[in-house]
PDB file of C-alpha atoms in Angstrom:
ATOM      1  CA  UNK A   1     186.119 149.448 349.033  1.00  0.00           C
ATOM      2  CA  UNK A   2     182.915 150.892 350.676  1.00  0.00           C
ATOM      3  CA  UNK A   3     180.434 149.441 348.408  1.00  0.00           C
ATOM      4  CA  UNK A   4     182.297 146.112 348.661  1.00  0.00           C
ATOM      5  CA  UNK A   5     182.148 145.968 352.588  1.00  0.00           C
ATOM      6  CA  UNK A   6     178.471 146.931 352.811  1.00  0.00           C
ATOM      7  CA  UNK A   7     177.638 144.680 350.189  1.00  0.00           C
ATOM      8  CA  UNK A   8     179.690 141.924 352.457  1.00  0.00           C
ATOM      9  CA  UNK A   9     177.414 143.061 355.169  1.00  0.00           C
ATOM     10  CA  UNK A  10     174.194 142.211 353.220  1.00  0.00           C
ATOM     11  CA  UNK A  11     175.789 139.180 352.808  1.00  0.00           C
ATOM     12  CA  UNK A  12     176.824 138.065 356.099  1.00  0.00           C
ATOM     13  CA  UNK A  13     173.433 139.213 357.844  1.00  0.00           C
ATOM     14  CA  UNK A  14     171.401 136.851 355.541  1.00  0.00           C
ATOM     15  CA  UNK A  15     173.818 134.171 355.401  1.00  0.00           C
ATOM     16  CA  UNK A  16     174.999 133.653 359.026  1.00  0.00           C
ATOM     17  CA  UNK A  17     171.099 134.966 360.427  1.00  0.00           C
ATOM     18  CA  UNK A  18     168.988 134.182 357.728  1.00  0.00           C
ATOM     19  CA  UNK A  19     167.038 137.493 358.096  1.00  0.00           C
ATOM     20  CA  UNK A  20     163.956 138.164 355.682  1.00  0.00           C
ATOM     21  CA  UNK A  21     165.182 141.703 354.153  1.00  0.00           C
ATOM     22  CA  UNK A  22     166.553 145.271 354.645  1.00  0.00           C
ATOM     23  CA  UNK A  23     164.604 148.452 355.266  1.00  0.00           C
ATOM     24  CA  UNK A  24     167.212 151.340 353.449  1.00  0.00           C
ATOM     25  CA  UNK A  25     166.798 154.636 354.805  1.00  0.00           C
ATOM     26  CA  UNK A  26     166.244 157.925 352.715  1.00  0.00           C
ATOM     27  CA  UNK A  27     166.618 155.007 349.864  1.00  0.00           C
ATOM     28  CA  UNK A  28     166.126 157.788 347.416  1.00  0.00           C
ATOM     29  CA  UNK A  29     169.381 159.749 347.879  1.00  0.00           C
ATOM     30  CA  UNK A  30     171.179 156.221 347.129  1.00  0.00           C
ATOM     31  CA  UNK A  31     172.472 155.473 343.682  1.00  0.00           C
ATOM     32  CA  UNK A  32     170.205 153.276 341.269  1.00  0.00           C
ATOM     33  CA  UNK A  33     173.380 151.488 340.121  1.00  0.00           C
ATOM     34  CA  UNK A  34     174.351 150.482 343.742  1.00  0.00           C
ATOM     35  CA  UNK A  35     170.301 149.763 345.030  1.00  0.00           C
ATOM     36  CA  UNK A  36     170.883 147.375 341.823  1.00  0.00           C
ATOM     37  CA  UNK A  37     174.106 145.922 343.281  1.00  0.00           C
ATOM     38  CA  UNK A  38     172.310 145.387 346.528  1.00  0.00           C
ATOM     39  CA  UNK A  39     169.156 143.907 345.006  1.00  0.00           C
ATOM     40  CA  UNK A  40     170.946 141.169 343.203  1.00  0.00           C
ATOM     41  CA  UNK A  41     173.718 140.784 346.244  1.00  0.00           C
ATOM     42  CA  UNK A  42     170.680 139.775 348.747  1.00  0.00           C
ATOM     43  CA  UNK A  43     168.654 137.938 346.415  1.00  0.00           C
ATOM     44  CA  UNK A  44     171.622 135.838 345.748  1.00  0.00           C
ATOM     45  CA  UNK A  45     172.153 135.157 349.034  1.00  0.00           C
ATOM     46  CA  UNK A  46     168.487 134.530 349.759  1.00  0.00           C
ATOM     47  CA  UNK A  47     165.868 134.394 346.719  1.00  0.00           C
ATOM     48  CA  UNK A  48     163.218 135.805 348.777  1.00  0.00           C
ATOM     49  CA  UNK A  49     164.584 138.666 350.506  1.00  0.00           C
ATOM     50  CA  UNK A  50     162.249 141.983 350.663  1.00  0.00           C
ATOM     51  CA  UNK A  51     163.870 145.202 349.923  1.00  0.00           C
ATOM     52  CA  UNK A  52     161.933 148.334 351.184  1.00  0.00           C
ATOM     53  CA  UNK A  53     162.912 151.813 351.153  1.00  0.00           C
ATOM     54  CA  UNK A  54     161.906 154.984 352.707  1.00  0.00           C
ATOM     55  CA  UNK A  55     161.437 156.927 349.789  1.00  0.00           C
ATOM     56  CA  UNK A  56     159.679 160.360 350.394  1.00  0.00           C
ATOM     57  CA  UNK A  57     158.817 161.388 346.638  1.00  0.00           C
ATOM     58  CA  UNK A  58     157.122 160.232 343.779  1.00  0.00           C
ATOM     59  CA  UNK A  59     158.997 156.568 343.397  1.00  0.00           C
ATOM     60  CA  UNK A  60     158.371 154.640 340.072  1.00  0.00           C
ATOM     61  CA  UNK A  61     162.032 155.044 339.028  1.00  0.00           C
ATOM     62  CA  UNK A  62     162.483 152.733 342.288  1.00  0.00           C
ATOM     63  CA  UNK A  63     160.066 150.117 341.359  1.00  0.00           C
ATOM     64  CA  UNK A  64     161.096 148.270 338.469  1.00  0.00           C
ATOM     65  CA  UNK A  65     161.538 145.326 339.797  1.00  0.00           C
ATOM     66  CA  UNK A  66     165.687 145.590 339.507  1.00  0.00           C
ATOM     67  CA  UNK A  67     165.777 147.756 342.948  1.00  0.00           C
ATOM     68  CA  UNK A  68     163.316 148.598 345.497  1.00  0.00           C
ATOM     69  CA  UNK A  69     160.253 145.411 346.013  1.00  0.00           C
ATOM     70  CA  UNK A  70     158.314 148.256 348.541  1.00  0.00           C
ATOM     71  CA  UNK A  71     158.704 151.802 349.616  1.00  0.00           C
ATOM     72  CA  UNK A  72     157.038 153.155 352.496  1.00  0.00           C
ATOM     73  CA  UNK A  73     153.734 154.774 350.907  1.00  0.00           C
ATOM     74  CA  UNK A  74     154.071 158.535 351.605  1.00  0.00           C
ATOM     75  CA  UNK A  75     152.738 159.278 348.198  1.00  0.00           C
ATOM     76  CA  UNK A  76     149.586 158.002 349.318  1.00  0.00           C
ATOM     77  CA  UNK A  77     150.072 159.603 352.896  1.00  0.00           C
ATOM     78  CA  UNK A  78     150.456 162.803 351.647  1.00  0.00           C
ATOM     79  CA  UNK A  79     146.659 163.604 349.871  1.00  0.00           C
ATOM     80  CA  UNK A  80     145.250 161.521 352.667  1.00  0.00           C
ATOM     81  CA  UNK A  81     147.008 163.614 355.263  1.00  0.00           C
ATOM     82  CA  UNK A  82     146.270 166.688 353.375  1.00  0.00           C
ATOM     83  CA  UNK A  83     142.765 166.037 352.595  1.00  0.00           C
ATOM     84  CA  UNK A  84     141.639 165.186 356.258  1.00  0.00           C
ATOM     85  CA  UNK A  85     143.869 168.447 357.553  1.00  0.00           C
ATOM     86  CA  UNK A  86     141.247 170.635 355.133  1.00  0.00           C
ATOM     87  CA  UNK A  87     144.457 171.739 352.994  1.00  0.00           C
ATOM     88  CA  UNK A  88     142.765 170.211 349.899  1.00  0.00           C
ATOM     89  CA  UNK A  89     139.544 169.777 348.587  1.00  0.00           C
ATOM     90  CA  UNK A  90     137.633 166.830 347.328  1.00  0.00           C
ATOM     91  CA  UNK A  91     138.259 167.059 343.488  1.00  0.00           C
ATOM     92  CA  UNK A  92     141.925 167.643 344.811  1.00  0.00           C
ATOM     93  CA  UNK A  93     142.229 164.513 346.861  1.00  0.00           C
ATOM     94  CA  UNK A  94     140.567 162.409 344.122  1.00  0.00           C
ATOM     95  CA  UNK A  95     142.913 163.551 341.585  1.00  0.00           C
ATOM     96  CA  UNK A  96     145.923 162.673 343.828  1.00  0.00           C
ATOM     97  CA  UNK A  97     145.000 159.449 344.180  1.00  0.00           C
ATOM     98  CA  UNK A  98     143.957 158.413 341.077  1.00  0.00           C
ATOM     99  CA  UNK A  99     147.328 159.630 339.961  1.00  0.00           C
ATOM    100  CA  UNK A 100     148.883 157.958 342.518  1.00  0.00           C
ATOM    101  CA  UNK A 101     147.060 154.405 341.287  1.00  0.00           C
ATOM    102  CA  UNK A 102     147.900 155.170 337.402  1.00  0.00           C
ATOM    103  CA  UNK A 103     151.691 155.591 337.969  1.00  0.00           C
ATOM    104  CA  UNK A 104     152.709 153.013 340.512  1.00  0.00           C
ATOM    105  CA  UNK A 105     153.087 149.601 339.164  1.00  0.00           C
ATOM    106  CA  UNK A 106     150.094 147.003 340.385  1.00  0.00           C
ATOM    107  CA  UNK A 107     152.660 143.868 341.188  1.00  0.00           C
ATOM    108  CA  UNK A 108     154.339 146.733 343.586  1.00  0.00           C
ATOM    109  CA  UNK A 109     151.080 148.344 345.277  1.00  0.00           C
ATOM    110  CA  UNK A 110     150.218 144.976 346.980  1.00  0.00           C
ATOM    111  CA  UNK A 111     153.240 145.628 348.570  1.00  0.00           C
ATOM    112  CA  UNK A 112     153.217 149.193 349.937  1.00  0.00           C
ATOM    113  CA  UNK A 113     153.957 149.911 353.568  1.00  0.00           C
ATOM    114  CA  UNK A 114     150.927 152.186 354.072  1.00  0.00           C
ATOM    115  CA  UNK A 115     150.767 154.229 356.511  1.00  0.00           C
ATOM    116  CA  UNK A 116     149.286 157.183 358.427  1.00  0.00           C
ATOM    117  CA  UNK A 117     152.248 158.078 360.828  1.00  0.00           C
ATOM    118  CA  UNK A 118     155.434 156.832 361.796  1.00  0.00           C
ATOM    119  CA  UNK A 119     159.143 158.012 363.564  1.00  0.00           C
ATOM    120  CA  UNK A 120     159.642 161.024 361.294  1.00  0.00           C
ATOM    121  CA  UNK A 121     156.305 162.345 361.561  1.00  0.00           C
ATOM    122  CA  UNK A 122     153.681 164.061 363.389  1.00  0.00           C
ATOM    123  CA  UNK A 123     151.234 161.879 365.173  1.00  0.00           C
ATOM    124  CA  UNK A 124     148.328 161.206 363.288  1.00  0.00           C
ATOM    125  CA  UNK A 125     145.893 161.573 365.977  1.00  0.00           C
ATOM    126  CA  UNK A 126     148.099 165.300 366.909  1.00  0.00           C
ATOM    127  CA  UNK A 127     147.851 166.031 363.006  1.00  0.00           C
ATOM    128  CA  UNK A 128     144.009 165.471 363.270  1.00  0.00           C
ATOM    129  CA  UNK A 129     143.870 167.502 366.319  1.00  0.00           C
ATOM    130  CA  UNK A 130     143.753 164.954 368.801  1.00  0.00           C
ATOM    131  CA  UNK A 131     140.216 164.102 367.369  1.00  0.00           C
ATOM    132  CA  UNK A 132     139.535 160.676 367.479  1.00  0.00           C
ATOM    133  CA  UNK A 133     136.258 160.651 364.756  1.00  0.00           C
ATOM    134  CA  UNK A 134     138.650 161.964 362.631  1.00  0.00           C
ATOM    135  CA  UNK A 135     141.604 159.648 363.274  1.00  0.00           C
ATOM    136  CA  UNK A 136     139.117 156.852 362.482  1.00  0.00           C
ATOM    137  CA  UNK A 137     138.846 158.307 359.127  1.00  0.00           C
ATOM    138  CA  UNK A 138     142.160 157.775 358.219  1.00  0.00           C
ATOM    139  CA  UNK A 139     142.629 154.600 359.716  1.00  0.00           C
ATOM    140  CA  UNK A 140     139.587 153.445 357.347  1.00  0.00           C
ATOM    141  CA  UNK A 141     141.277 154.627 354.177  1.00  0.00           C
ATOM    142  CA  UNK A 142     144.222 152.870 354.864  1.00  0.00           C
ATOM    143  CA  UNK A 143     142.998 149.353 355.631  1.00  0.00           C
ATOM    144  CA  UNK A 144     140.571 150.293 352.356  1.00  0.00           C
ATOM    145  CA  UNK A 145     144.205 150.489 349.914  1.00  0.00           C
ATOM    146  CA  UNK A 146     146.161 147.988 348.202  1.00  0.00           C
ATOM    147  CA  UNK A 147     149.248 147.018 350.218  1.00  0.00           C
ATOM    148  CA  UNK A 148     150.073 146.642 353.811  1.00  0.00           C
ATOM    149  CA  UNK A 149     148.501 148.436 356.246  1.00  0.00           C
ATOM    150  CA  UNK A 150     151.090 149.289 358.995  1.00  0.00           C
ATOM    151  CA  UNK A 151     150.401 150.500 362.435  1.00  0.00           C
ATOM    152  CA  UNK A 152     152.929 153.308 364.446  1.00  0.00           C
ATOM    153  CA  UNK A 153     153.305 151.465 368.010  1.00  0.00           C
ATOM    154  CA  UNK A 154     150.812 153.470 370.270  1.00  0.00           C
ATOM    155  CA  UNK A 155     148.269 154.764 367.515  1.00  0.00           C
ATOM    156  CA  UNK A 156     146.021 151.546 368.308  1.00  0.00           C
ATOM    157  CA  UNK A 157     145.224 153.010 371.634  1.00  0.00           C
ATOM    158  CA  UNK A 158     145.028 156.469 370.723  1.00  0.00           C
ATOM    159  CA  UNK A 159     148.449 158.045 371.669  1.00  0.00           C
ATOM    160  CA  UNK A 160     149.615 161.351 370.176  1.00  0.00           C
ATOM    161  CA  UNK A 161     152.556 163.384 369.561  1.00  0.00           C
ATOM    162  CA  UNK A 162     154.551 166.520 367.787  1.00  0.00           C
ATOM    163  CA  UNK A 163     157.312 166.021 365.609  1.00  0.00           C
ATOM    164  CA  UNK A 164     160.357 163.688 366.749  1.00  0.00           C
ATOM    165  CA  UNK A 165     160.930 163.143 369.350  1.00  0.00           C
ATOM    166  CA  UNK A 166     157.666 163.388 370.872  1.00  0.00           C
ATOM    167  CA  UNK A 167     156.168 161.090 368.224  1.00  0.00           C
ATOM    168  CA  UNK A 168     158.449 158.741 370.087  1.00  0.00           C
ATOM    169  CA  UNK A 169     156.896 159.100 374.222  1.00  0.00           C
ATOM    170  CA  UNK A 170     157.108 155.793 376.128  1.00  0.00           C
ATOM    171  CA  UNK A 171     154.001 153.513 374.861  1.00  0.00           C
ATOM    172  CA  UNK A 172     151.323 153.520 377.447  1.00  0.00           C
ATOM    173  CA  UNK A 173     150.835 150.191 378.816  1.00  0.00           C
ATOM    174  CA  UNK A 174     148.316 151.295 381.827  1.00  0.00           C
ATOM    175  CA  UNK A 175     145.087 150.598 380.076  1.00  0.00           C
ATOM    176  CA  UNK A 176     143.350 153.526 381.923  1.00  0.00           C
ATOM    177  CA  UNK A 177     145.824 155.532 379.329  1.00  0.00           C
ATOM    178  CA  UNK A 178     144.706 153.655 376.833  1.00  0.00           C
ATOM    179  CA  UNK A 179     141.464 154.418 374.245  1.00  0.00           C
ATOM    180  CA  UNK A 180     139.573 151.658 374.217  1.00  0.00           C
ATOM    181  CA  UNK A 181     136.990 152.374 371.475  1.00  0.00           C
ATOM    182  CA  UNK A 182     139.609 153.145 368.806  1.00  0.00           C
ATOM    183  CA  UNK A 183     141.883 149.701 370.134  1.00  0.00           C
ATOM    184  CA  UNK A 184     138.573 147.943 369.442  1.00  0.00           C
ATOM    185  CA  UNK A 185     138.321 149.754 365.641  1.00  0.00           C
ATOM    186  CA  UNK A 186     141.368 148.951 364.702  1.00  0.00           C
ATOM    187  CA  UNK A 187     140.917 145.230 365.388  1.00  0.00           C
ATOM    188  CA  UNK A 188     137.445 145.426 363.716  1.00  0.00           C
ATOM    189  CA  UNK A 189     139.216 146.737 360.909  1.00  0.00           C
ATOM    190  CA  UNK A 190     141.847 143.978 360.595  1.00  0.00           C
ATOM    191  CA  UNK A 191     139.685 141.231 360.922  1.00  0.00           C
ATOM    192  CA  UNK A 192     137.433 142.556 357.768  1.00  0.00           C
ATOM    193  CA  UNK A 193     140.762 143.304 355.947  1.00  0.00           C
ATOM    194  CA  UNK A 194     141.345 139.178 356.276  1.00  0.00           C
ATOM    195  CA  UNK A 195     137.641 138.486 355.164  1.00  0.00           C
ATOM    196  CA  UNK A 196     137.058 140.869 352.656  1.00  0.00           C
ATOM    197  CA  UNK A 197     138.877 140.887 349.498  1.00  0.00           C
ATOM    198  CA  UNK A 198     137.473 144.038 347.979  1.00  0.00           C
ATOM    199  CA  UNK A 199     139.339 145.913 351.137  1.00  0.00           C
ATOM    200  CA  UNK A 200     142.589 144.987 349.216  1.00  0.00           C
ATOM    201  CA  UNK A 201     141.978 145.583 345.488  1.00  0.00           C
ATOM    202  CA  UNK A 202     143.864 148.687 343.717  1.00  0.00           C
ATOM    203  CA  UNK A 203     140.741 150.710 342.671  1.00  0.00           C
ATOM    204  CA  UNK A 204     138.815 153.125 344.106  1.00  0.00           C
ATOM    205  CA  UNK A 205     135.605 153.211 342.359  1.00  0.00           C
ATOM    206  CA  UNK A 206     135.004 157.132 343.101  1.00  0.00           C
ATOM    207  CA  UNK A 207     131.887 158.585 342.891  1.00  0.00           C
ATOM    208  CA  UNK A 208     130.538 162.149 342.133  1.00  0.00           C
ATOM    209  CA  UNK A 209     128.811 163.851 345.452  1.00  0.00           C
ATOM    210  CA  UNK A 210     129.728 166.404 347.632  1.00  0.00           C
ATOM    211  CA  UNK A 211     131.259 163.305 350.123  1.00  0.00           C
ATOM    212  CA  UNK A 212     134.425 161.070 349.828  1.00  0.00           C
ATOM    213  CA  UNK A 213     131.990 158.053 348.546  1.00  0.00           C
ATOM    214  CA  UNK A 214     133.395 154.979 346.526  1.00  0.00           C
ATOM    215  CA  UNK A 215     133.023 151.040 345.939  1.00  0.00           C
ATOM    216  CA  UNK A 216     135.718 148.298 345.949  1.00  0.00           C
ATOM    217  CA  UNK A 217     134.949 145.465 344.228  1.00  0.00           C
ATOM    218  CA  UNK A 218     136.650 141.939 344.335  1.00  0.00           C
ATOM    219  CA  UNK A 219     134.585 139.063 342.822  1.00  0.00           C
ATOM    220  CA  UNK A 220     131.202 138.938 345.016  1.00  0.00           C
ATOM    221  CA  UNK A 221     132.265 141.087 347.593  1.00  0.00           C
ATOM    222  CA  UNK A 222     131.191 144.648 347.347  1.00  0.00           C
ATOM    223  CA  UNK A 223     131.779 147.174 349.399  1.00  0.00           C
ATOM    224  CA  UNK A 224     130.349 150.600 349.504  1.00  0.00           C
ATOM    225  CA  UNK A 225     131.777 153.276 351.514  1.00  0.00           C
ATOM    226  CA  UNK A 226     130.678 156.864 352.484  1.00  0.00           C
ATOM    227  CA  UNK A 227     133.222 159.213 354.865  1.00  0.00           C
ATOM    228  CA  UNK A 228     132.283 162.780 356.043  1.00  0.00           C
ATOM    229  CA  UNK A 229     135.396 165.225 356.357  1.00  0.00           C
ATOM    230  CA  UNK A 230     133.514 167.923 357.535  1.00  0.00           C
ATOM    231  CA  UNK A 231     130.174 168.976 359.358  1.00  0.00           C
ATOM    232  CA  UNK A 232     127.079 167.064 358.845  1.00  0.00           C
ATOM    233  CA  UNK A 233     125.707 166.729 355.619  1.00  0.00           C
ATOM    234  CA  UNK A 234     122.424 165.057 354.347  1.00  0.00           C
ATOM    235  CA  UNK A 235     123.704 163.533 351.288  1.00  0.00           C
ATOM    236  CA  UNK A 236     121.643 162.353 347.814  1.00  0.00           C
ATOM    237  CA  UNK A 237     122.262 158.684 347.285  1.00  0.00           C
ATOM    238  CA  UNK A 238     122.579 157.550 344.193  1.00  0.00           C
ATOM    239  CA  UNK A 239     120.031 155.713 342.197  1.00  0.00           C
ATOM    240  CA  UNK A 240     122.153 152.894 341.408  1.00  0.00           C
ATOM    241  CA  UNK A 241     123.223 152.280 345.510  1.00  0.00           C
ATOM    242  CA  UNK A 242     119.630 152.475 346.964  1.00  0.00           C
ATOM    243  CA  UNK A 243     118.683 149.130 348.723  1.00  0.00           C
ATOM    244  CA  UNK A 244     119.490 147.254 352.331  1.00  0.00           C
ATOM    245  CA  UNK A 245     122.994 146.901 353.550  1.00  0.00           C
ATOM    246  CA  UNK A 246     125.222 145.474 355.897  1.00  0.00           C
ATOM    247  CA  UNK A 247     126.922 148.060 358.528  1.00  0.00           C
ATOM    248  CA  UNK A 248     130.368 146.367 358.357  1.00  0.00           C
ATOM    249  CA  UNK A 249     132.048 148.358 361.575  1.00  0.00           C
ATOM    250  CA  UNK A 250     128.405 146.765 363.892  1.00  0.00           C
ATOM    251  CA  UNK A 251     126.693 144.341 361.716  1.00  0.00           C
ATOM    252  CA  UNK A 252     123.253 146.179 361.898  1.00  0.00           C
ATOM    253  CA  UNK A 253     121.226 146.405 358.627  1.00  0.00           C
ATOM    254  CA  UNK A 254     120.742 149.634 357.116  1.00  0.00           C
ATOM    255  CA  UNK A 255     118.239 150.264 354.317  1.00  0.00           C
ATOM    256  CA  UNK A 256     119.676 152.996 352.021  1.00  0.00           C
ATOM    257  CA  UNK A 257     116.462 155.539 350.247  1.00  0.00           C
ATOM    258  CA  UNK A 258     116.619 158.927 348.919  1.00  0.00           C
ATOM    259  CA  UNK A 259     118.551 160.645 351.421  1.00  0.00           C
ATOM    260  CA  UNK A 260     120.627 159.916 354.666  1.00  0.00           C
ATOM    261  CA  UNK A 261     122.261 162.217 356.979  1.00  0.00           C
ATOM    262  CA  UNK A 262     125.930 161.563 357.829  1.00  0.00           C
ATOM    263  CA  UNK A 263     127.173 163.104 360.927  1.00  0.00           C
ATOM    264  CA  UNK A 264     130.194 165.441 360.881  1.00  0.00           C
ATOM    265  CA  UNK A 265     133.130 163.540 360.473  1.00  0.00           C
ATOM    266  CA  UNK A 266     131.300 160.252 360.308  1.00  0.00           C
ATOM    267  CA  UNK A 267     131.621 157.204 357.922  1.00  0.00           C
ATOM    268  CA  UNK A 268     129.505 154.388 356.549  1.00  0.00           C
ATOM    269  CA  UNK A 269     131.043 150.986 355.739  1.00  0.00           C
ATOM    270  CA  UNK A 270     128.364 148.657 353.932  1.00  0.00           C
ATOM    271  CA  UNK A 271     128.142 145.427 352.168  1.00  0.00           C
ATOM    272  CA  UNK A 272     124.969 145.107 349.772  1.00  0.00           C
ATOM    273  CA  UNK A 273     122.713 142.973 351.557  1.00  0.00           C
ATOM    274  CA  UNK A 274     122.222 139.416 349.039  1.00  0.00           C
TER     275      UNK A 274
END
């Protein structure tokens, strides 16, 4: 009788107000026989409805294509979050993720709510210490990943917060409150996610230094990326990646030698100069 009525009231909320999907929290502790019930109940009613869930684990069993269309990403959160809080190293992170990318289906990582923060969390600028180079950081790995890129209310202009509920303070609409260099990031950041294609492909083409530095590649557009987690570091650029560039974040050229010097906690975002 349960299962019946909520599946009634997927029903009725498409049918009488045509709404686009359902967001099922803790979707994991739900039964894969009723997530199946509820998959085929709202497409039924509406061929095109999304189903995400907020699953906090590893969640290929989800993705099949009989349940879940999304979850929200926290298996990509988690080595990102770790990595830029110094609990991991390098090799660490780089092994996460690739993992990460070999067991989640491609047709489903287009789809992944990304993100760097939300209700149940920390802040991310509080997680980063309140340090806004290093905030940018993860900002610029998530608009780099395959999926959607979502934004918690209030992290575009730089508020913070502990755990819930003070991850949930009163958004700041004053815009002396309000960080205007990271709003102005953020923006930069979606408009090169609409214009560059490579920003949304499924690889990251790692490669071996001492920095987080890899390409992504979608027909002609090539990206090359460098991000410092740490104190400043002179860093050996590869034969292969020597030659002039585009800065992507300011549009000033950039010719790329033997050696450059990236400031602690600093990134480079570059498009090979034709």
């Amino acid at each position: 009788i349960a299962s019946k009525h909520l599946l009634d009231c997927i029903r009725f909320w498409i049918e009488k107000y045509d709404i686009d999907g359902w967001r099922l929290d803790v979707s994991n502790e739900i039964s894969h026989d009723f997530l199946r019930q509820i998959k085929k109940v709202s497409r039924s009613a509406k061929k095109d409805t999304f189903i995400l869930g907020e699953n906090w684990d590893s969640s290929y069993p989800w993705l099949h294509g009989d349940q879940l269309d999304s979850v929200m990403n926290y298996e990509l959160s988690y080595p990102l979050w770790k990595y830029l809080e110094h609990k991991i190293d390098l090799s660490t992170f780089k092994n996460m993720v690739l993992t990460y990318l070999a067991t989640t289906p491609k047709n489903v990582m287009e789809n992944m709510f990304n993100l760097v923060g939300s209700h149940d969390t920390v802040r991310i600028k509080r997680r980063l210490n309140d340090d806004m180079r290093r905030m940018k950081l993860s900002y610029l790995f998530m608009f780099l990943s395959a999926g959607a890129p979502n934004i918690y209310y209030g992290d575009e202009i730089g508020m913070t917060g502990e755990q819930d509920p003070d991850n949930r303070r009163c958004m700041l609409w004053d815009d002396t409150d309000q960080n205007k260099d990271f709003y102005h990031f953020t923006k930069k950041l979606i408009s090169l996610r609409k214009t560059h294609p490579s920003f949304q492909t499924y690889d990251y083409h790692f490669i071996e230094s001492n920095l987080l530095m890899f390409t992504k590649e979608k027909d002609d557009d090539h990206i090359f990326v460098m991000i410092n987690n740490g104190s400043s570091k002179e860093i050996i650029i590869p034969k292969a990646f020597k030659g002039s560039y585009i800065n992507l974040i300011n549009d000033e050229k950039i010719e790329l030698h033997d050696k450059i010097l990236i400031q602690e906690y600093g990134f480079l975002l570059l498009q090979k100069e034709v």
